[in-house]
Structures are given as C-alpha cells and as structure tokens.
Short mmCIF file of C-alpha atoms in Angstrom, two decimals:
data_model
loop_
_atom_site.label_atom_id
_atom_site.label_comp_id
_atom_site.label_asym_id
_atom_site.label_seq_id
_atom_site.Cartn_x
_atom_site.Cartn_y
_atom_site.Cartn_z
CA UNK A 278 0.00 0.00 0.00
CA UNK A 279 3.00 2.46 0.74
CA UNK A 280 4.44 1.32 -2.44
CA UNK A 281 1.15 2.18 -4.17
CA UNK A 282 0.87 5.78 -2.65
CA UNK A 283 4.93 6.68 -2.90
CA UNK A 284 4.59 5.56 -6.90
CA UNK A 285 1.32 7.67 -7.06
CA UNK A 286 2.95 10.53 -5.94
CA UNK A 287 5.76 10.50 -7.98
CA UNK A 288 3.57 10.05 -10.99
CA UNK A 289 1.76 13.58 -10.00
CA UNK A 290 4.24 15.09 -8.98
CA UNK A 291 5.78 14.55 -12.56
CA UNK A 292 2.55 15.12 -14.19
CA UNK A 293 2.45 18.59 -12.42
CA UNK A 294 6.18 19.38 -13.49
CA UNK A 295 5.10 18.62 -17.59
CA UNK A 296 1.90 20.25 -17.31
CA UNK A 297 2.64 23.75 -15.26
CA UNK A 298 4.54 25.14 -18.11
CA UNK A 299 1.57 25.03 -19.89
CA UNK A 300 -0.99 26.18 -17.52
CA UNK A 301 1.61 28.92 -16.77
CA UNK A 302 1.24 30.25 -20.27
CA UNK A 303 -2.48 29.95 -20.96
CA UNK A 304 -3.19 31.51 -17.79
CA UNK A 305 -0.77 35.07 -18.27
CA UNK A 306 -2.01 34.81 -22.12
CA UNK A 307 -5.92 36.05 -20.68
CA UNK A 308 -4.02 38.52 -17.76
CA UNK A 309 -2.53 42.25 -18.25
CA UNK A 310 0.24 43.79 -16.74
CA UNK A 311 -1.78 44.66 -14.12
CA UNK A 312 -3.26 41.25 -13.04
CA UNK A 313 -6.78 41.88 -14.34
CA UNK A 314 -8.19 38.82 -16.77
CA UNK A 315 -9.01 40.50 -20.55
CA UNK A 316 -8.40 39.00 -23.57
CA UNK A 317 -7.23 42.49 -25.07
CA UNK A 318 -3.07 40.29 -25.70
CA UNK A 319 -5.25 37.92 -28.02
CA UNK A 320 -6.86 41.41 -29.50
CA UNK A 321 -3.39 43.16 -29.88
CA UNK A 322 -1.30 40.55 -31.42
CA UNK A 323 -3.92 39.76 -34.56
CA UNK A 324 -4.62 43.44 -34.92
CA UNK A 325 -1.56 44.38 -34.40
CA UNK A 326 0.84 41.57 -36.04
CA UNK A 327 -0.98 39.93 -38.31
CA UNK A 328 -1.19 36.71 -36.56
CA UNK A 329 -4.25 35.83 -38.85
CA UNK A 330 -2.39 35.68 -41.86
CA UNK A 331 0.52 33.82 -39.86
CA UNK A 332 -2.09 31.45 -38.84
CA UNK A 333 -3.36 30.67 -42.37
CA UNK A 334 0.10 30.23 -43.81
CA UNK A 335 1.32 27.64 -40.66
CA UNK A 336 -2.06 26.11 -41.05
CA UNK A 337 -2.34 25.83 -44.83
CA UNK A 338 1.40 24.45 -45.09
CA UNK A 339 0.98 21.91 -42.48
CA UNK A 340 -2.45 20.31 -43.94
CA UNK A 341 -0.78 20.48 -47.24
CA UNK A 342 2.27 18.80 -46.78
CA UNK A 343 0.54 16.23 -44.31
CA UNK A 344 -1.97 15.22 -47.24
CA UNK A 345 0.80 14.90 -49.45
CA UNK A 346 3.05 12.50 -47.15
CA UNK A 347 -0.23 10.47 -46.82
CA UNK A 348 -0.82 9.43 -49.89
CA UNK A 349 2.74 9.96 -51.42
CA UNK A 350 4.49 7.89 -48.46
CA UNK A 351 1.44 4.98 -48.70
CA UNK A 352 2.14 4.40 -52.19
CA UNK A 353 6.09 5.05 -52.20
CA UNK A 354 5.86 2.21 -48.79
CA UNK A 355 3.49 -0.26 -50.62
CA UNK A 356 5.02 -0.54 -53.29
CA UNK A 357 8.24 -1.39 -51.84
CA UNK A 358 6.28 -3.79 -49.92
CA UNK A 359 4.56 -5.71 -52.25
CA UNK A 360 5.84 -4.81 -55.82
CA UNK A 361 8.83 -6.82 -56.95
CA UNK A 362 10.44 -3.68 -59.01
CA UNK A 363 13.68 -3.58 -60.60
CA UNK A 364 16.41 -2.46 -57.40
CA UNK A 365 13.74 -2.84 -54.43
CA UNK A 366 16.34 -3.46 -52.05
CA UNK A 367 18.30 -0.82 -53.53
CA UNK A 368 15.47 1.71 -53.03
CA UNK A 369 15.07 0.39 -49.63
CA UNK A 370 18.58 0.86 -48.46
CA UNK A 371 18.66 4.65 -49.92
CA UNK A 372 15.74 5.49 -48.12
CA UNK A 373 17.41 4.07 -44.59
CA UNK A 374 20.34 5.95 -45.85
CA UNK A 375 18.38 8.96 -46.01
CA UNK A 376 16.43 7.94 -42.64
CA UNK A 377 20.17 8.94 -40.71
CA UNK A 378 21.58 12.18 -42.73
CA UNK A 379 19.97 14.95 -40.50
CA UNK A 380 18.06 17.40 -41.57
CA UNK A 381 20.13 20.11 -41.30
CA UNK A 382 22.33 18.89 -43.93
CA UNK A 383 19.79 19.57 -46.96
CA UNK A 384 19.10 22.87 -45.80
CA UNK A 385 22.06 24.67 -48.29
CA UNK A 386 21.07 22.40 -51.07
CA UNK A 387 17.42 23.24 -50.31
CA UNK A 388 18.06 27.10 -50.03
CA UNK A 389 19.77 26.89 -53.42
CA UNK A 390 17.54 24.63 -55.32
CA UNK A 391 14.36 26.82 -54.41
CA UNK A 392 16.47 30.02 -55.98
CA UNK A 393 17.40 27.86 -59.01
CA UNK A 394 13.31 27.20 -59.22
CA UNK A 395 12.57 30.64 -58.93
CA UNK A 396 10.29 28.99 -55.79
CA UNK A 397 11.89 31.44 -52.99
CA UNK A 398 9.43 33.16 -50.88
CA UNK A 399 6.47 31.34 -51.46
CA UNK A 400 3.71 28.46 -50.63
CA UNK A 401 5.69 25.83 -52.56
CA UNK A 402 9.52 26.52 -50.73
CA UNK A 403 7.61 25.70 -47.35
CA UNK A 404 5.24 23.08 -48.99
CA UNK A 405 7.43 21.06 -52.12
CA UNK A 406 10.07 19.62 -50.36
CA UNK A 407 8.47 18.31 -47.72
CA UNK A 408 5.31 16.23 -49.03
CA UNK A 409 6.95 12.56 -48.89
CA UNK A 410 9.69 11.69 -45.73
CA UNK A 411 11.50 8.48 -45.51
CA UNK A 412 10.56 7.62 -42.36
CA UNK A 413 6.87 7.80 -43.75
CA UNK A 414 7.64 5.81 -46.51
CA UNK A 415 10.08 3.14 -44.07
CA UNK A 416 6.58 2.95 -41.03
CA UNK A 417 4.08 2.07 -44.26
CA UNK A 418 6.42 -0.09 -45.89
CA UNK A 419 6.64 -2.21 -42.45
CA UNK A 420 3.00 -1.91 -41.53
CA UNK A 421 1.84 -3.11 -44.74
CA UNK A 422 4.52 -5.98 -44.85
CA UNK A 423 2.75 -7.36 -41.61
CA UNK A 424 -0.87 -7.52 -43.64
CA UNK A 425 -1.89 -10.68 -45.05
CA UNK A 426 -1.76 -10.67 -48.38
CA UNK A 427 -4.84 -12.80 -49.32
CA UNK A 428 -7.03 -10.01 -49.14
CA UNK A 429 -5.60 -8.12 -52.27
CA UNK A 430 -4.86 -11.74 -54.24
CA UNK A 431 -8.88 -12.31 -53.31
CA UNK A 432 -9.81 -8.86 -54.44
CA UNK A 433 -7.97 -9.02 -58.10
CA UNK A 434 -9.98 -12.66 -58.25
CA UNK A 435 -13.07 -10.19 -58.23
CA UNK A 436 -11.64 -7.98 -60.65
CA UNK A 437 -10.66 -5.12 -58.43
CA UNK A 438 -8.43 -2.58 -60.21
CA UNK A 439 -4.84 -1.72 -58.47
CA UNK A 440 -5.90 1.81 -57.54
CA UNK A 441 -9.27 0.09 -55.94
CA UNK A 442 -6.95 -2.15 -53.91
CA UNK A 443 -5.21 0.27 -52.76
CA UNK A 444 -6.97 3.06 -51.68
CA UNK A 445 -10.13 1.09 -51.10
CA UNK A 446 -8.73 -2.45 -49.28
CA UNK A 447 -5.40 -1.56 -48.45
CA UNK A 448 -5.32 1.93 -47.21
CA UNK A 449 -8.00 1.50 -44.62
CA UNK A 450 -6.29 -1.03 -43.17
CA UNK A 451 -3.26 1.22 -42.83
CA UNK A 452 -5.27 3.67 -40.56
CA UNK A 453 -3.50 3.32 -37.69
CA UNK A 454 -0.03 3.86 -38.78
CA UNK A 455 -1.46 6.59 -41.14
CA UNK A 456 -3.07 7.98 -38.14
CA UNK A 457 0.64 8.04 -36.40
CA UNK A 458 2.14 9.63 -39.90
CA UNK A 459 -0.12 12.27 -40.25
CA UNK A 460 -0.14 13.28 -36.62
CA UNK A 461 4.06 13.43 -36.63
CA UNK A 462 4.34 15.33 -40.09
CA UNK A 463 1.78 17.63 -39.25
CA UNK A 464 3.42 18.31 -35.96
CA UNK A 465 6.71 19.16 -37.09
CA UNK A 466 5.71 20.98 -39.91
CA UNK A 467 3.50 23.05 -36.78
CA UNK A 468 6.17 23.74 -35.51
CA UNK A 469 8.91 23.96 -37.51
CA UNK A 470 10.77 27.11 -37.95
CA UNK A 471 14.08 27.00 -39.29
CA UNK A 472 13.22 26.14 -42.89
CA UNK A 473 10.42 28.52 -43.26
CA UNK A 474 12.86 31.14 -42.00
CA UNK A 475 15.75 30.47 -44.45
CA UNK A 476 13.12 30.01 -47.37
CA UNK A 477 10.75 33.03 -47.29
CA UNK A 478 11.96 36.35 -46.16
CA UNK A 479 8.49 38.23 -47.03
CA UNK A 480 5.62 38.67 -44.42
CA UNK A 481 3.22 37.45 -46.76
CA UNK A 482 4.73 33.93 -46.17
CA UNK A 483 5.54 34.44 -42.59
CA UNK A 484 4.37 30.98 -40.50
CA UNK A 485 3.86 31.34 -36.70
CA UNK A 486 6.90 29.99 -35.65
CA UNK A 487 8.75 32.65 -37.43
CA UNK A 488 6.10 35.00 -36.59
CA UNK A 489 6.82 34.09 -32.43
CA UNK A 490 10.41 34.81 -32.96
CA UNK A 491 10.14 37.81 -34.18
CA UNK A 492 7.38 39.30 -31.70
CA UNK A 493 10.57 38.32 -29.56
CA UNK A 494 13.11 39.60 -30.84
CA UNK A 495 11.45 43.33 -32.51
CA UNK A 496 10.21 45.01 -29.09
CA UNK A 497 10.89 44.80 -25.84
CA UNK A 498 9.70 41.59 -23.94
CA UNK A 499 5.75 41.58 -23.36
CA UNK A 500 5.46 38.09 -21.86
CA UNK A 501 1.51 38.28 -21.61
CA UNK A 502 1.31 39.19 -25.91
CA UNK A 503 3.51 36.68 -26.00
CA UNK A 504 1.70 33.79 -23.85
CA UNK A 505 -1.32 34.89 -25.94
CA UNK A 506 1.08 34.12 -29.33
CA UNK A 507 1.97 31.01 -27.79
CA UNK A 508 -0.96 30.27 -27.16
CA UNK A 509 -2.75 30.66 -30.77
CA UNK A 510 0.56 28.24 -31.89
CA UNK A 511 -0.39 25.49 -29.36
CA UNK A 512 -4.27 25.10 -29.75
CA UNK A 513 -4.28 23.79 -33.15
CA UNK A 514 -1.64 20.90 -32.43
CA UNK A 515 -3.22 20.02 -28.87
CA UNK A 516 -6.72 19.58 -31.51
CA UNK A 517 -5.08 17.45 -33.97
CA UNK A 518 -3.98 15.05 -30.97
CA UNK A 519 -7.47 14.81 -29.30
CA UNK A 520 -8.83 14.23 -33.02
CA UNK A 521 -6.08 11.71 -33.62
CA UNK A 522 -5.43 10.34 -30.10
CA UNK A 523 -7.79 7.32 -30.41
CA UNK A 524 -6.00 6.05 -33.47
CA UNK A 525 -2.61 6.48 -31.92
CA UNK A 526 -2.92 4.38 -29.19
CA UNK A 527 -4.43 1.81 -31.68
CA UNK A 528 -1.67 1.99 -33.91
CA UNK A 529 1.10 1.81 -30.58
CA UNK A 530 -0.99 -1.09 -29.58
CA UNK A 531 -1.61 -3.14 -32.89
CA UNK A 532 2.20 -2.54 -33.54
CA UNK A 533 3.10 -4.45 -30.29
CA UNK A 534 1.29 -7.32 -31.20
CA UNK A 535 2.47 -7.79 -34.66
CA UNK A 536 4.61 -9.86 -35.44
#
C-alpha cells in the first residue's frame, strides 16, 4: 500500500512538473500587466501583427504537406512492400540511408535549389520539399509488410483494379499507422521554424513559428502578448492530438502485437 501511494505521488508530482509550463502560459495569455483577466493580448497581437495571416500560412502548409506525405508515403511504402520492381532493395537501403543524414544537412542544397526554381518566398519553398519523408515511406512499408496478403490476391480474383486495392482495401487497413504519420508530419511541420525562415523572407509567407520569434526579438519583452502568441501556436496541435489520439494508441498497440 505504501508502495502504491509513494509511486502515485511520484507520478503527479511529474505530471504537475510537464503540465505547469503550460498552464503557466495559458493563464498570463488572458491577464494584463496589471493582473486583471481581458483577452485584449489575443486582440493586440492579430490586430496588431498579423497573426491571422501567420495562422493561415502555418495552417495551410501543415495540412498540405501532411496530405501529401499520406498518400505519397502509402504508395512510395506499398510498393516497396509488395511490388517486386527492378532495385527494391536498392530503393530500400537509400531510403534508410536517407532515414540517418539529418536534416540540417539539406538545408544549403534546399536554399539553393528553391532560388534555381525561382520557388523562394512562397507556398511551394515551405510546402514542395516536404510532401513525402522516408521515415513515412520506411513505417508504411513495415505496416503493410505485416498484412496478409490474401485479401488483395482475393480482391484481383473479383476484378478489383490496383488503384481500388489500394486506396479502397489496403489503405483503410493502414489507418493506424497513417493515423501516427499524419499526426508526426503535421506536428513538425506546426512547428517547424528554421526552414520557413531560411526560405521566405516576405511577411506574406511568414508561419507562426517565425512569426513568435520575431514578436521576440522586434520590441521589448511583453510576456503576456507573448503567452497569448503562444498560445494561438499550441491550440491547433493540442486539436489534432485529441482528433487523432484514439487512433494512436491503436496503432502503438496493434504494432506491439504484430509480429
């Protein structure tokens, strides 16, 4: 019983360490300078910086490029799955390769292929390279190498069409690690800030991340605007988890049970 209550304990205490960071900020985002509860930070920092637009832009790339590893990564990962093409192994290894070259690597070559493409400062340098990931492509190709294959061989018996198999058969049955895929791309796409700095100098293209920085670094420190920015940047991705969550913990569990 001690054991129970010391273990407990622990476990709140640590769940009160993650999660006070977080009430911390939502609660001096509604709070002025003076201690009285308004929501005139939220009111200042979309009149005032445009964090409508920024919103847009950080919402419109991440939905983008998250559609686009969906279906890009499910076909790239079933076909190296179940297609016998010429070099499979050879695609497989480069995309393990390029599973362990970090990011930060690409992001000259990046920088100077979007000038080359005239792309610099817009939608598609914060959307184009980004719409397939290997590690997308390397979680598919696993997940659909642990599905039995009788139910496509019994489909094409019916006279199902490849595209029918697999968006109609196949892809459902990748939910869960879909689900997973979707959830991490759009996430660190959310979030990300380093690329969408380097590739768009223009506040047209500006994404929150950028946007946050900025606020920071312009004016003198007002930690309550700021809380409120914070806050606008963190709703959106604590949404797509509760939206998500159920399939998550499907696709943790189902993976521990495959074989």
């Amino acid at each position: 019983m001690t054991g129970k209550i010391i273990k407990y304990a622990f476990l709140l205490l640590i769940f009160f360490i993650m999660i006070f960071p977080l009430m911390r900020m939502f609660a001096l985002s509604v709070l002025t300078p003076s201690g009285q509860l308004s929501i005139s930070n939220f009111q200042y920092i979309f009149a005032s910086n445009n964090f409508g637009l920024y919103l847009f832009n950080s919402l419109l790339v991440a939905i983008v490029v998250t559609f686009g590893n969906i279906i890009f990564c499910f076909m790239c990962g079933y076909v190296l799955a179940r297609r016998k093409i010429l070099g499979s192994k050879f695609w497989l290894y480069t995309v393990l390769i390029v599973l362990m070259v970090p990011i930060h690597i690409v992001i000259i070559p990046i920088y100077i292929l979007m000038n080359k493409l005239g792309l610099y400062d817009s939608y598609w340098a914060l959307i184009l390279p980004w719409l397939v990931n290997p590690i997308g492509i390397f979680l598919v190709r696993q997940y659909v190498s642990t599905l039995p294959i009788s139910l496509e061989e019994a489909a094409r018996i019916d006279g199902a069409g490849e595209l029918r198999i697999l968006f109609k058969i196949v892809m459902p049955l990748c939910r869960p690690a879909l689900a997973i895929l979707a959830i991490q791309v759009f996430m660190t796409n959310w979030n990300s800030f380093l690329f969408p700095f380097i590739l768009t100098s223009s506040e047209q293209y500006r994404t929150l991340p950028v946007a946050l920085a900025l606020l920071l670094g312009y004016q003198s420190i007002d930690w309550y605007q700021l809380m409120a920015g914070s806050v606008v940047a963190v709703v959106p991705i604590m949404a797509v988890f509760f939206v998500f969550q159920r399939q998550i913990i499907s696709g943790i569990t189902e993976g521990a049970f495959k074989q």
